[in-house]
Coordinates of C-alpha atoms in Angstrom, one line a residue:
M6 CA 18.9 -7.7 -5.9
T7 CA 15.2 -7.2 -5.6
V8 CA 12.7 -7.6 -8.5
I9 CA 9.4 -5.7 -8.6
R10 CA 6.6 -7.3 -10.6
K11 CA 2.8 -7.4 -10.7
A12 CA 1.3 -10.0 -8.4
K13 CA 0.0 -13.3 -9.7
K14 CA -2.7 -15.6 -8.4
E15 CA 0.1 -18.0 -7.2
D16 CA 1.3 -15.3 -4.8
A17 CA -1.9 -15.5 -2.7
G18 CA -0.4 -17.7 0.0
I19 CA 2.7 -15.6 0.7
L20 CA 0.7 -12.3 0.4
E21 CA -1.7 -13.7 3.1
K22 CA 1.3 -14.1 5.4
L23 CA 2.6 -10.7 4.6
Y24 CA -0.8 -9.1 5.2
T25 CA -0.9 -10.7 8.6
E26 CA 2.3 -8.8 9.5
L27 CA 0.7 -5.6 8.2
E28 CA -2.5 -6.2 10.1
E29 CA -0.6 -6.9 13.3
D30 CA 0.9 -3.4 13.0
S31 CA -2.6 -1.9 12.3
V32 CA -4.1 -3.6 15.4
L33 CA -1.1 -2.3 17.4
Y34 CA -1.6 1.3 16.3
Q35 CA -5.4 1.4 16.2
P36 CA -7.1 -1.5 17.9
E37 CA -10.4 0.4 17.8
H38 CA -10.5 0.1 14.0
F39 CA -8.5 -3.0 13.1
V40 CA -8.7 -6.8 13.6
L41 CA -6.7 -9.7 12.1
S42 CA -8.3 -11.2 9.0
N43 CA -9.4 -14.8 9.2
K44 CA -7.2 -17.3 7.4
G45 CA -8.0 -17.4 3.7
E46 CA -10.0 -14.1 3.5
R47 CA -7.2 -12.2 1.6
A48 CA -7.2 -14.7 -1.3
G49 CA -10.6 -13.4 -2.5
Q50 CA -9.5 -9.8 -2.2
L51 CA -6.3 -10.5 -4.2
E52 CA -8.5 -12.1 -6.9
C53 CA -10.5 -8.9 -7.1
I54 CA -7.4 -6.8 -7.4
L55 CA -5.9 -9.0 -10.1
H56 CA -9.0 -8.6 -12.3
S57 CA -9.5 -4.9 -11.6
E58 CA -8.9 -2.2 -14.2
S59 CA -8.4 0.4 -11.4
Q60 CA -6.1 -1.5 -9.0
V61 CA -2.8 -3.2 -9.1
M62 CA -0.7 -5.2 -6.6
F63 CA 3.0 -5.0 -7.0
V64 CA 5.3 -7.6 -5.2
A65 CA 8.9 -7.4 -4.3
E66 CA 10.8 -10.6 -4.9
D67 CA 14.2 -11.4 -3.4
E68 CA 16.0 -12.5 -6.5
A69 CA 18.5 -14.7 -4.5
G70 CA 15.7 -16.9 -3.0
G71 CA 12.8 -16.1 -5.3
T72 CA 10.7 -15.2 -2.2
V73 CA 8.1 -12.5 -2.1
I74 CA 9.3 -10.1 0.6
G75 CA 6.9 -7.2 0.2
F76 CA 4.0 -5.7 -1.7
A77 CA 2.2 -2.5 -2.6
H78 CA -1.6 -2.3 -3.3
V79 CA -2.4 0.7 -5.4
I80 CA -5.8 2.1 -6.5
F81 CA -6.5 4.6 -9.3
V82 CA -9.0 7.1 -8.1
R83 CA -11.0 9.2 -10.6
A84 CA -11.7 12.8 -9.8
K85 CA -14.9 13.5 -7.9
E86 CA -17.3 15.8 -9.8
I87 CA -17.6 18.5 -7.2
S88 CA -17.7 22.1 -8.4
C89 CA -15.0 23.4 -6.1
L90 CA -12.5 20.5 -6.8
K91 CA -10.1 20.6 -9.6
P92 CA -10.8 17.7 -12.0
Q93 CA -7.8 15.6 -10.9
S94 CA -7.2 11.9 -10.5
N95 CA -4.8 10.2 -8.2
I96 CA -3.3 6.9 -7.2
Y97 CA -3.9 5.8 -3.6
L98 CA -1.5 3.5 -1.8
Q99 CA -3.9 1.3 0.1
D100 CA -1.2 -1.0 1.6
L101 CA 2.6 -1.3 1.6
L102 CA 4.7 -3.7 3.5
V103 CA 8.2 -5.0 3.4
T104 CA 8.7 -7.9 5.8
K105 CA 10.8 -6.9 8.8
S106 CA 13.9 -8.9 7.9
F107 CA 14.2 -7.2 4.5
R108 CA 13.6 -3.5 5.5
N109 CA 16.1 -0.7 5.1
R110 CA 17.5 -2.1 1.8
G111 CA 15.5 0.1 -0.6
T112 CA 12.7 -2.4 -1.3
G113 CA 10.0 0.0 -0.1
T114 CA 11.3 2.7 -2.4
L115 CA 11.3 0.3 -5.4
L116 CA 7.7 -0.6 -4.7
L117 CA 6.8 3.1 -4.5
D118 CA 8.7 3.8 -7.7
A119 CA 6.6 1.0 -9.5
A120 CA 3.5 2.6 -8.0
K121 CA 4.5 6.1 -9.3
Q122 CA 5.1 4.7 -12.8
Y123 CA 1.7 3.1 -12.7
G124 CA 0.2 6.4 -11.7
R125 CA 2.0 8.2 -14.6
E126 CA 0.7 5.5 -17.0
M127 CA -2.8 6.0 -15.7
G128 CA -2.6 9.7 -16.1
A129 CA -2.9 10.4 -12.4
D130 CA -2.1 13.9 -11.1
F131 CA -0.8 13.0 -7.7
F132 CA -0.1 10.1 -5.3
R133 CA -1.8 9.8 -1.9
T134 CA -1.6 7.5 1.1
Q135 CA -2.2 7.5 4.8
V136 CA 0.2 6.5 7.6
F137 CA -0.5 6.0 11.4
P138 CA 0.8 9.1 13.2
Q139 CA 2.6 6.7 15.7
N140 CA 4.5 5.1 12.9
K141 CA 7.5 7.4 13.0
D142 CA 9.6 5.1 10.7
G143 CA 6.8 5.0 8.2
L144 CA 6.5 8.8 8.3
R145 CA 10.2 9.2 7.7
F146 CA 10.1 6.7 4.8
Y147 CA 7.3 8.5 3.0
E148 CA 9.0 11.9 3.5
R149 CA 12.2 10.5 2.1
N150 CA 10.2 9.4 -1.0
G151 CA 8.7 12.8 -1.7
F152 CA 5.5 12.7 0.3
S153 CA 4.4 15.7 2.4
L154 CA 1.6 16.4 4.8
K155 CA -1.4 17.9 3.0
M156 CA -4.3 17.2 5.3
L157 CA -5.0 15.6 8.7
T158 CA -7.7 13.1 9.3
I159 CA -9.5 13.6 12.6
E160 CA -12.4 11.6 14.1
C161 CA -14.4 11.2 17.3
D162 CA -16.3 8.3 18.7
L163 CA -20.1 8.3 18.5

C-alpha cells in the first residue's frame, strides 16, 4: 500500500536523492539544458515550496517500509491578463518521479490524483505539464491519466 501526503522538511534528504534520479534522466534526454544539481542545493528549494501558497510537494510513501518512493511538485498558475486569453488558471506539474524499483504499481497515478485534487481545491481550470518527447514511457503514462497533446514547444539555438 502506498500513502500520498504533503512533503515535510524531514523529507529533504530522500527528496534530494530522488531528484538526482530525475535529473539524471533530464541530462540524458537534454544535456544541452540540464546538469546535475550540487549536493544540498535541493534542500533550499524544498524549503521555498513548503512555505509557498502557490506550490505543493506531494510524496509517495511505501507503507510497508515507511520510505518515500516518489514525489510530485505542483505549482498553481494564475491566469495571465492578456486580452485574447480566457481568464483561466491551471496547475502545472513541475516534476514527478517514482523511483525505478517502485514503478508500474500505480504510484505515479496516485501522485497525479493528489495533484488533481489540489487543483480542484485551488479552483484551477486545467492541469498542464511537459514531458521529453524521447520519454515514450512517460508519454504513455500521461495519456493513460487523461493528458493529451495541446501544443508543441519548439526552440532553436542562438
